[in-house]
PDB file of C-alpha atoms and ligand atoms in Angstrom:
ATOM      1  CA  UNK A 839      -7.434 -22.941  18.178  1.00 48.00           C
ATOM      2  CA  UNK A 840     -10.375 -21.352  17.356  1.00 64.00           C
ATOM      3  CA  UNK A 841     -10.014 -18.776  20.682  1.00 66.00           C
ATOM      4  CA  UNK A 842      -6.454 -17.943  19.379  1.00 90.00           C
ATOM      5  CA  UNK A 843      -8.061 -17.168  15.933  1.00 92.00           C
ATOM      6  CA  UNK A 844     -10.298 -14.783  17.457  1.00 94.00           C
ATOM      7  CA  UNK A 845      -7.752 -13.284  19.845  1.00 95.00           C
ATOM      8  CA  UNK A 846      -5.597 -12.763  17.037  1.00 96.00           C
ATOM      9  CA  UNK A 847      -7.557 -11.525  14.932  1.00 98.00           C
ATOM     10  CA  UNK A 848      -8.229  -8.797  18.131  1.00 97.00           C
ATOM     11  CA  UNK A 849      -4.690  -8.027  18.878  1.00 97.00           C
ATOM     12  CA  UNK A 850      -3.421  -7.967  15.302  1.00 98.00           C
ATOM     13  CA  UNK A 851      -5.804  -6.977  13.001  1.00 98.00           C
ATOM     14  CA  UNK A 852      -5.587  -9.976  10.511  1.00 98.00           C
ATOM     15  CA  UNK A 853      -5.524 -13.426  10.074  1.00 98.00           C
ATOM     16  CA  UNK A 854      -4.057 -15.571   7.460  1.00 97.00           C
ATOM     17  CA  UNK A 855      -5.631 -18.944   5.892  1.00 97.00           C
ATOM     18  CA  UNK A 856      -3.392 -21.064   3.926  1.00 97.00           C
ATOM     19  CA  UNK A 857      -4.486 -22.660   1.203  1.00 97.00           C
ATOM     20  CA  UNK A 858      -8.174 -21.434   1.560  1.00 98.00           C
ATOM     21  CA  UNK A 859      -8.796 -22.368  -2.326  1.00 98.00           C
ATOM     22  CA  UNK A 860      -6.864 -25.198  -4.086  1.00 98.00           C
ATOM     23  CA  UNK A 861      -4.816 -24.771  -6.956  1.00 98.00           C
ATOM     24  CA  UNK A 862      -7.670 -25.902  -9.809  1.00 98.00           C
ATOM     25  CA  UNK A 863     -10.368 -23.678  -8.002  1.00 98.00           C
ATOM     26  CA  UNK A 864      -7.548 -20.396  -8.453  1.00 98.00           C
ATOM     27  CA  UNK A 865      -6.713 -21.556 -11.949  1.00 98.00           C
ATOM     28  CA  UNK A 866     -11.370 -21.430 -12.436  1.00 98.00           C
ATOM     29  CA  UNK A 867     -11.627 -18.159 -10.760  1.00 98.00           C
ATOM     30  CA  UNK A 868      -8.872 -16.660 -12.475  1.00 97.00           C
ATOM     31  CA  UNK A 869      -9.848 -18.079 -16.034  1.00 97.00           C
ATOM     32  CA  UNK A 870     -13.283 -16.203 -14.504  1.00 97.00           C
ATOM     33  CA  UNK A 871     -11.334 -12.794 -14.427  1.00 96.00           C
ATOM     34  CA  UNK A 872     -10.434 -12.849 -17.362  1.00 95.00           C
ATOM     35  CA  UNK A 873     -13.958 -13.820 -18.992  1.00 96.00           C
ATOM     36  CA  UNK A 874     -15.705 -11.147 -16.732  1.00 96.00           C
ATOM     37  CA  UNK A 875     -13.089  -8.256 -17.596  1.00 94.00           C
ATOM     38  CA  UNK A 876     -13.416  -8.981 -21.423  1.00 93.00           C
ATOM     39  CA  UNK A 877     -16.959  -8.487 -21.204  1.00 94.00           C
ATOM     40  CA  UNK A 878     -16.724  -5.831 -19.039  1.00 94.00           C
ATOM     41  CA  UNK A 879     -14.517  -3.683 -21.495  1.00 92.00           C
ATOM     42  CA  UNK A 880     -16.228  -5.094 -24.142  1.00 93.00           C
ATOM     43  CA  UNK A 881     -19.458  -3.573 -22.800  1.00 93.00           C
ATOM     44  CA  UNK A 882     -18.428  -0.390 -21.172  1.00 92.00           C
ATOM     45  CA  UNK A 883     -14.940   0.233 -22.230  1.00 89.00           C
ATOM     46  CA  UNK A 884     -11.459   0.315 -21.097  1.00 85.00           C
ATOM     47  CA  UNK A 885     -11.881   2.709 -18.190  1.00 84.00           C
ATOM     48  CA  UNK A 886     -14.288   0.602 -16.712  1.00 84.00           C
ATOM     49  CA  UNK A 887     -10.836  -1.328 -15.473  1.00 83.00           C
ATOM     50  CA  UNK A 888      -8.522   1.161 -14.776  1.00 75.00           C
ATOM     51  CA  UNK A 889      -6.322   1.889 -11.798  1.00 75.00           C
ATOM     52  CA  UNK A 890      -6.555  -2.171 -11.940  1.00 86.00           C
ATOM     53  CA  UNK A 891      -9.503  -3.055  -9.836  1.00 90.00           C
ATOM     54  CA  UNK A 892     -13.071  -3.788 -11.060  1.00 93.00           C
ATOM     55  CA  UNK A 893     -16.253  -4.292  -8.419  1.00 94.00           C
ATOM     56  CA  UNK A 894     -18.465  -6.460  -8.259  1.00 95.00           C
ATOM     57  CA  UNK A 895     -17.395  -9.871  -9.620  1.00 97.00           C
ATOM     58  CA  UNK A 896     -20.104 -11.936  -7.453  1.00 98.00           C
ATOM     59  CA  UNK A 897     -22.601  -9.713  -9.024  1.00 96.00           C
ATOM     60  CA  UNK A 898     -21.163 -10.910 -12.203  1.00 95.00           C
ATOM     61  CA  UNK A 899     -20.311 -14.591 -11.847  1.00 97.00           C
ATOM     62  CA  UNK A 900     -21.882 -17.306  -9.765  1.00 97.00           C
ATOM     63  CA  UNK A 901     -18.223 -19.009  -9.485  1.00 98.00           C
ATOM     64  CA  UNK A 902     -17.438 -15.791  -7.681  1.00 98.00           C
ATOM     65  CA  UNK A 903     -20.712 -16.063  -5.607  1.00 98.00           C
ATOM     66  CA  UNK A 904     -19.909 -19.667  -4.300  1.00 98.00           C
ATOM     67  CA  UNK A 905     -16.090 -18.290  -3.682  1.00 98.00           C
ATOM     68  CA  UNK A 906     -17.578 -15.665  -1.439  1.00 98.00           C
ATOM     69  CA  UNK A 907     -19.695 -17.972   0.717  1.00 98.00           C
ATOM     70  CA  UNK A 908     -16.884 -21.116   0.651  1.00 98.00           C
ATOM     71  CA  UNK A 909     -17.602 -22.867   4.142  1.00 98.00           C
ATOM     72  CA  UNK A 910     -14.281 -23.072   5.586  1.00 98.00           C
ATOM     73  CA  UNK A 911     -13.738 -18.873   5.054  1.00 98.00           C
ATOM     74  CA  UNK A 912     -17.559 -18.617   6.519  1.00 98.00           C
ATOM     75  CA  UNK A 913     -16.484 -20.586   9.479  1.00 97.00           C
ATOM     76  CA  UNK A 914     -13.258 -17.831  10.738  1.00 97.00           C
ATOM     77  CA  UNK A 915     -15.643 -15.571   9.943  1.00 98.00           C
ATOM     78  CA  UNK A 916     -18.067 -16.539  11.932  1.00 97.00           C
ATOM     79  CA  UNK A 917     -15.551 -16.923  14.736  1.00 96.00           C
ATOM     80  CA  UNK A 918     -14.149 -13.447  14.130  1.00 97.00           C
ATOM     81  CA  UNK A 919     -17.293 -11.235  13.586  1.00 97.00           C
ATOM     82  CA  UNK A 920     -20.537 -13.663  14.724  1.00 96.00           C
ATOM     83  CA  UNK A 921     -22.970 -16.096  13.686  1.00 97.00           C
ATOM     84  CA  UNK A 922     -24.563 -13.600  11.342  1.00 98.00           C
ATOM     85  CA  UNK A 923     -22.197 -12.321   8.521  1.00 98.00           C
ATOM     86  CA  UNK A 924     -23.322 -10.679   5.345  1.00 98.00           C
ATOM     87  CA  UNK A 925     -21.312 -10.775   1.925  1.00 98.00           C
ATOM     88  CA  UNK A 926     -21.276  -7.250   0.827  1.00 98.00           C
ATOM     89  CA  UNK A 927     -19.668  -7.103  -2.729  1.00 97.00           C
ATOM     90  CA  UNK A 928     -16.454  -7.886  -4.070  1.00 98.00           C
ATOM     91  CA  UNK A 929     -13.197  -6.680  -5.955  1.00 96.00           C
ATOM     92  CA  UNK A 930     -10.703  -8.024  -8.553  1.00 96.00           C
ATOM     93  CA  UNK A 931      -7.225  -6.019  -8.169  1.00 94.00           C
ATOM     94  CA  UNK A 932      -4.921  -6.898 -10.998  1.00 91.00           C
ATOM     95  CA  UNK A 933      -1.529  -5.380 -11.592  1.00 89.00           C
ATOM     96  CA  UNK A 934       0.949  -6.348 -13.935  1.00 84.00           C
ATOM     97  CA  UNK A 935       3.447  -4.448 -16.768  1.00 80.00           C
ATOM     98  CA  UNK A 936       0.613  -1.694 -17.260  1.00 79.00           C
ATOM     99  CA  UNK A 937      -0.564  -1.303 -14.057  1.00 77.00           C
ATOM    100  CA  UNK A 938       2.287  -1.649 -11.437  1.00 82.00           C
ATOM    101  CA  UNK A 939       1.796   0.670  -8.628  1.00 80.00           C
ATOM    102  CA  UNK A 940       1.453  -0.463  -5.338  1.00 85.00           C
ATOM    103  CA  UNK A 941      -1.706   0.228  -3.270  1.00 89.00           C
ATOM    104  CA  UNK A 942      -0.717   3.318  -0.669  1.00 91.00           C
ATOM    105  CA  UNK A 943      -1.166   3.025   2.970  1.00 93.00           C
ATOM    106  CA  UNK A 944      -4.957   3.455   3.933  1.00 94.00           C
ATOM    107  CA  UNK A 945      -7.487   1.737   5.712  1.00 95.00           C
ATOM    108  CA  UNK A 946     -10.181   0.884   4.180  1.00 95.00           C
ATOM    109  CA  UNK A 947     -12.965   2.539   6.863  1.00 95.00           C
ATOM    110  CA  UNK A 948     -13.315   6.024   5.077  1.00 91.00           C
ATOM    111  CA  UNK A 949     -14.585   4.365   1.563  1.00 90.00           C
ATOM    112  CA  UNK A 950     -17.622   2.927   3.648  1.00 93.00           C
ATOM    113  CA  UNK A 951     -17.937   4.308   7.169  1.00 93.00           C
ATOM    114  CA  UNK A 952     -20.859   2.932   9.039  1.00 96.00           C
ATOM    115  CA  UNK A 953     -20.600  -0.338  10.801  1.00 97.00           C
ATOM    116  CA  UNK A 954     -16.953  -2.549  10.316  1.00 97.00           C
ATOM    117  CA  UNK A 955     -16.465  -4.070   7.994  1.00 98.00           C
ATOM    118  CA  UNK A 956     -14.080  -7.324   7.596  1.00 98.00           C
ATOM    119  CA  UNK A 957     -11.939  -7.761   4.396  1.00 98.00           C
ATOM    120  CA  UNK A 958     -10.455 -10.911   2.859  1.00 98.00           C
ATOM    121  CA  UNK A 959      -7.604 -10.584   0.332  1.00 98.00           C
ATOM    122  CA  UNK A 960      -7.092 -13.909  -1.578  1.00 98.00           C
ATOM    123  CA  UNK A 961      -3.529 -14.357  -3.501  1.00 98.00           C
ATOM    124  CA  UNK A 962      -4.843 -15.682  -7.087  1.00 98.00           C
ATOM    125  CA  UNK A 963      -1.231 -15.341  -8.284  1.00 97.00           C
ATOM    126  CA  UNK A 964       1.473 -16.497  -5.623  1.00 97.00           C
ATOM    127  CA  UNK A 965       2.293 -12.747  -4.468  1.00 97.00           C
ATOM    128  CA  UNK A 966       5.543 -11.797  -3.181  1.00 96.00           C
ATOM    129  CA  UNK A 967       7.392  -8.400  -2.239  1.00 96.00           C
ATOM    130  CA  UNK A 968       8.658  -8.438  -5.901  1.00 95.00           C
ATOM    131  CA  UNK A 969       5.219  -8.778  -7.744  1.00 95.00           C
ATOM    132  CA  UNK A 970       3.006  -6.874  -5.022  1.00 94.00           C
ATOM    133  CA  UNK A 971       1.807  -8.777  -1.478  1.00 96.00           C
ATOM    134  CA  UNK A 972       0.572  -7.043   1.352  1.00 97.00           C
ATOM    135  CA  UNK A 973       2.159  -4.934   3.525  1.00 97.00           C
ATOM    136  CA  UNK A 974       0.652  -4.301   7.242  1.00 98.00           C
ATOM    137  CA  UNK A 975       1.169  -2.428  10.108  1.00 98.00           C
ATOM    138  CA  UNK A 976      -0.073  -5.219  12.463  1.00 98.00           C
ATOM    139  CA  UNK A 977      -2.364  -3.912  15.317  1.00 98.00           C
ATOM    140  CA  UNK A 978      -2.625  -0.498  14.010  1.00 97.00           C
ATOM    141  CA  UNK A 979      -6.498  -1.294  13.862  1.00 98.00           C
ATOM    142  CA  UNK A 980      -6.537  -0.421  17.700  1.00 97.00           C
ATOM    143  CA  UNK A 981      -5.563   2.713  17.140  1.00 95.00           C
ATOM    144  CA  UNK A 982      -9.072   3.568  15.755  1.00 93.00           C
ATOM    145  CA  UNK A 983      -9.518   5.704  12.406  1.00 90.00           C
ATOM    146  CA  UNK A 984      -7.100   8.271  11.900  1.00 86.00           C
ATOM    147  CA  UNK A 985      -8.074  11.335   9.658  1.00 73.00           C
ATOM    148  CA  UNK A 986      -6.691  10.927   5.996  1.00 68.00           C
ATOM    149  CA  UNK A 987      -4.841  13.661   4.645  1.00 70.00           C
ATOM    150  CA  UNK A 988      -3.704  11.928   1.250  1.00 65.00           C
ATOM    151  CA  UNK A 989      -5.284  12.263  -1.637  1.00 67.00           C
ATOM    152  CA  UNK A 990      -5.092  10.704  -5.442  1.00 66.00           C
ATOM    153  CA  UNK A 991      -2.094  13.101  -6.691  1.00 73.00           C
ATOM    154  CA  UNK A 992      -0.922  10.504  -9.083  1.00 72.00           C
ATOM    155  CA  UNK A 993      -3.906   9.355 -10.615  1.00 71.00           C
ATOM    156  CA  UNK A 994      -3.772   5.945  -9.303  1.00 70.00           C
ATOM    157  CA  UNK A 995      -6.987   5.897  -7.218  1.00 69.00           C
ATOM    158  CA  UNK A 996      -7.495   5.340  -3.597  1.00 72.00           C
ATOM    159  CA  UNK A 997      -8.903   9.250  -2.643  1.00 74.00           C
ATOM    160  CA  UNK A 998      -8.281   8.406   0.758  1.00 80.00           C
ATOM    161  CA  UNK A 999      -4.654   7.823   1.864  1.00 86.00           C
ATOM    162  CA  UNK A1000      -2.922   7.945   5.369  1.00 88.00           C
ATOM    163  CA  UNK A1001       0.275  10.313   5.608  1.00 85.00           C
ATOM    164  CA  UNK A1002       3.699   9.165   5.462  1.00 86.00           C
ATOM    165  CA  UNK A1003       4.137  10.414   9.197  1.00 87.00           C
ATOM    166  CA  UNK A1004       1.520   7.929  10.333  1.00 90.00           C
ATOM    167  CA  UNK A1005       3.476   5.032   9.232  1.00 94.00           C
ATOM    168  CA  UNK A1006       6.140   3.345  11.610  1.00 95.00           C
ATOM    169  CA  UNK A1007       7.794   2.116   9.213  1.00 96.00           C
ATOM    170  CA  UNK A1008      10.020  -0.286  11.932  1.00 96.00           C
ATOM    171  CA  UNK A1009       6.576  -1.992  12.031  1.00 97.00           C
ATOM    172  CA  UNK A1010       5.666  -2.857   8.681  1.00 98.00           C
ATOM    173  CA  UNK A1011       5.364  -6.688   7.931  1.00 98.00           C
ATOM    174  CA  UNK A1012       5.082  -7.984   4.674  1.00 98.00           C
ATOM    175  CA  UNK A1013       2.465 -10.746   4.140  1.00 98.00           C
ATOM    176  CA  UNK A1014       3.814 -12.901   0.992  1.00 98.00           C
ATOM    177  CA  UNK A1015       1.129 -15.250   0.356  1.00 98.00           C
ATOM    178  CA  UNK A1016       0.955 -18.084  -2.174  1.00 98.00           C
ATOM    179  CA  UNK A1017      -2.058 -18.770  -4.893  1.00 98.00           C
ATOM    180  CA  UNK A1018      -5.646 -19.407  -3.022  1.00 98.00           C
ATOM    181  CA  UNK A1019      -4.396 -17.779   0.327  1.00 98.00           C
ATOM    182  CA  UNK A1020      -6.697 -15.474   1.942  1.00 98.00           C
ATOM    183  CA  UNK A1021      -5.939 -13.112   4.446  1.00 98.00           C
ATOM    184  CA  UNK A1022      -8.789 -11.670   6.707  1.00 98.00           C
ATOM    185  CA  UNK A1023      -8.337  -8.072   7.769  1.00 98.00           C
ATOM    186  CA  UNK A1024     -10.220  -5.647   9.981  1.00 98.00           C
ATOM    187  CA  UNK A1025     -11.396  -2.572   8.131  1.00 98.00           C
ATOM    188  CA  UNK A1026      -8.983  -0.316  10.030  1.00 97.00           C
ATOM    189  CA  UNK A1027      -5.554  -2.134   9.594  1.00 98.00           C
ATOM    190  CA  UNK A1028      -3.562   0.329   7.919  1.00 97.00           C
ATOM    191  CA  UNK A1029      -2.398  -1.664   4.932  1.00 97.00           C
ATOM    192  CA  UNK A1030      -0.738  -1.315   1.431  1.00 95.00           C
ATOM    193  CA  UNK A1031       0.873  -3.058  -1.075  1.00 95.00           C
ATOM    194  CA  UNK A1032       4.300  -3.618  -3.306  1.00 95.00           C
ATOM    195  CA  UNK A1033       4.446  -2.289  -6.910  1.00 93.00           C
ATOM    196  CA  UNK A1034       4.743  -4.930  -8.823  1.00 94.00           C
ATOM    197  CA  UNK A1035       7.885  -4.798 -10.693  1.00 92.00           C
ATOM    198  CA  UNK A1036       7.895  -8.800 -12.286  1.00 93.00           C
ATOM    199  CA  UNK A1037       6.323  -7.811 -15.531  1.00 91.00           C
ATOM    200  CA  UNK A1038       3.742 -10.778 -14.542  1.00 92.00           C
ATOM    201  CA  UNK A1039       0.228 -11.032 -13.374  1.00 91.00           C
ATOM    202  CA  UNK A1040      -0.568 -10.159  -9.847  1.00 94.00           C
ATOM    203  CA  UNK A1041      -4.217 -10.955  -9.585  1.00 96.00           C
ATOM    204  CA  UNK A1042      -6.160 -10.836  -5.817  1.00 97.00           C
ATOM    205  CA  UNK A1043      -9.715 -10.962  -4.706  1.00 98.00           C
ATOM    206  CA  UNK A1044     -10.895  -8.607  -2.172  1.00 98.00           C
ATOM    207  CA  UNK A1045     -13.924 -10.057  -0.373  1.00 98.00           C
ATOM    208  CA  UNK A1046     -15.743  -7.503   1.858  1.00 98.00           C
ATOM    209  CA  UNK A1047     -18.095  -9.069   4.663  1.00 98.00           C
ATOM    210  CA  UNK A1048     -19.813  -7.167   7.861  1.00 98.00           C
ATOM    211  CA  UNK A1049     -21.825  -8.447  10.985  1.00 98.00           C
ATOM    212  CA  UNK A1050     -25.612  -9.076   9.684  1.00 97.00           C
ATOM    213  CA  UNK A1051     -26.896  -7.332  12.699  1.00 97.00           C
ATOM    214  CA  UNK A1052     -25.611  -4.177  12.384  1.00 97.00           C
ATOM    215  CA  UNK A1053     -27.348  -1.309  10.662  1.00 94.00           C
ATOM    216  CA  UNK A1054     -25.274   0.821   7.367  1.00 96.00           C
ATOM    217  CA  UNK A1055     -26.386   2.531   5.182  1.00 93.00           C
ATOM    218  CA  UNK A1056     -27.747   1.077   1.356  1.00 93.00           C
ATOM    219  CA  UNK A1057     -24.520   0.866  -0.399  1.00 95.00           C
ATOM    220  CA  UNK A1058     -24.817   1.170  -4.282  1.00 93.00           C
ATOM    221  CA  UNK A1059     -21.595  -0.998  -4.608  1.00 93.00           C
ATOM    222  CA  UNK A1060     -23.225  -4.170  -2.450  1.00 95.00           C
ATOM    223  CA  UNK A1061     -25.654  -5.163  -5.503  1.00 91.00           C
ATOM    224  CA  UNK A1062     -24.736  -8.581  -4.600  1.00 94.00           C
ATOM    225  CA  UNK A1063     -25.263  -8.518  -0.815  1.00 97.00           C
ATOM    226  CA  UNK A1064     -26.022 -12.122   0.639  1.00 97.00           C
ATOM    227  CA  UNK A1065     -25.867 -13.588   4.393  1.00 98.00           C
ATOM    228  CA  UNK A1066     -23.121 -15.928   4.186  1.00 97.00           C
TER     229      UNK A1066
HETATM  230  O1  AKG B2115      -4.002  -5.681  -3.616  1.00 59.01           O
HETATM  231  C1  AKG B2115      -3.627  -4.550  -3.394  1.00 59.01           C
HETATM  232  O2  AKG B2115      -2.805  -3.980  -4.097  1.00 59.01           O
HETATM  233  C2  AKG B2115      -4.181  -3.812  -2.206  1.00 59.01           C
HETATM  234  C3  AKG B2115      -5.508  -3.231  -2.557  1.00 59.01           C
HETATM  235  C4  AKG B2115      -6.156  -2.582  -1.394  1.00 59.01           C
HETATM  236  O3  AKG B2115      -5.608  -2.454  -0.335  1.00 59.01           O
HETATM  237  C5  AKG B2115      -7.516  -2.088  -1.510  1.00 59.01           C
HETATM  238  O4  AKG B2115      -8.044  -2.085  -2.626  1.00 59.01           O
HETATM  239  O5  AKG B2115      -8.086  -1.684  -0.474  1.00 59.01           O
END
């Protein structure tokens, strides 16, 4: 089991894990969003949260500190990148009737270069191709980083975006995932997500982790850096 975690995780680029949080913890950490996001405008304004995603919520919130260290995530990670993994920082990406765009195609290695780094996306609201889950070219981390020509032309964020031509789009799976599901992804999946056009809440974690024994550089975004 724990061999085909690893070689899938090789081969494809991802891994899924159902159910990593239960229902109550989602309904804590998201009643946590909320608290830390009010502040956060409170303190600093609205643009603080725009484009929909605000860093940094273990820095904020020990309930988002314990989330990022939960033993059964640390385990797969453990299996997938080694015995010594390092919590780096964290991100809350919320769309709903405001802020409906979906993510475009990227991988995530250009915002943070250096050594890989490991990714875990965690469904706080059940997400679906109607409200905004993942979308993944699986295996595409294998074919290394590939130089993005995309920039932010709509104002929505994400400076670094992979062209259209790069994307087979015969090979895109979508990866619907319901409330406390995390999905562990390799910093050079090419991934994206669905606008979401429900008029609801679609509220996700991103978790970002790398191996402990590999040098990077001092990142200004990992205040809250912690060996897992
Ligand atoms: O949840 C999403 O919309 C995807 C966000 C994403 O891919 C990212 O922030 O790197």
């Amino acid at each position: 089991m724990d061999r085909d975690l690893k070689q899938q995780f090789a081969e494809q680029g991802y891994v899924i894990i159902e159910n990593l949080f239960s229902l109550e913890e989602v309904k804590e950490l998201k009643a946590e969003v909320a608290r830390v996001l009010e502040q956060v405008k409170q303190e600093r304004g609205e643009g603080a949260v725009k484009h929909g995603v605000y860093v940094g919520m273990a820095a904020a919130s020990g309930l988002f500190k314990q989330a990022a260290a939960k033993a059964e995530l640390a385990k797969v990670l453990k299996k997938i990148v080694g015995d010594q993994v390092t919590f780096l920082s964290d991100k809350v990406v919320f769309k709903d009737s405001r802020v409906d765009f979906g993510s475009p195609w990227h991988q995530d290695y250009p915002y943070w270069e250096g050594s890989h780094k490991y990714s875990v996306w965690i469904a706080l609201d059940d997400a679906t191709p109607d409200n905004g889950c993942l979308k993944i070219l699986p295996g595409s981390h294998l074919k290394g980083f590939l130089h993005h020509g995309g920039g932010d032309h709509d104002g929505n964020g994400f400076s670094s975006r992979l062209k259209d031509e790069n994307i087979e789009q015969s090979q895109i799976i979508d990866l619907p995932a319901s409330r406390g599901t995390a999905i562990v992804f390799h910093d050079l999946l090419f991934h994206s997500s669905y606008p979401n056009r429900s008029g609801k809440d679609r509220v996700a974690l991103i978790s970002t982790y790398k191996d402990g024994t590999q040098d990077d550089p001092d990142y200004e975004w990992a205040i809250a850096a912690f060996p897992i």
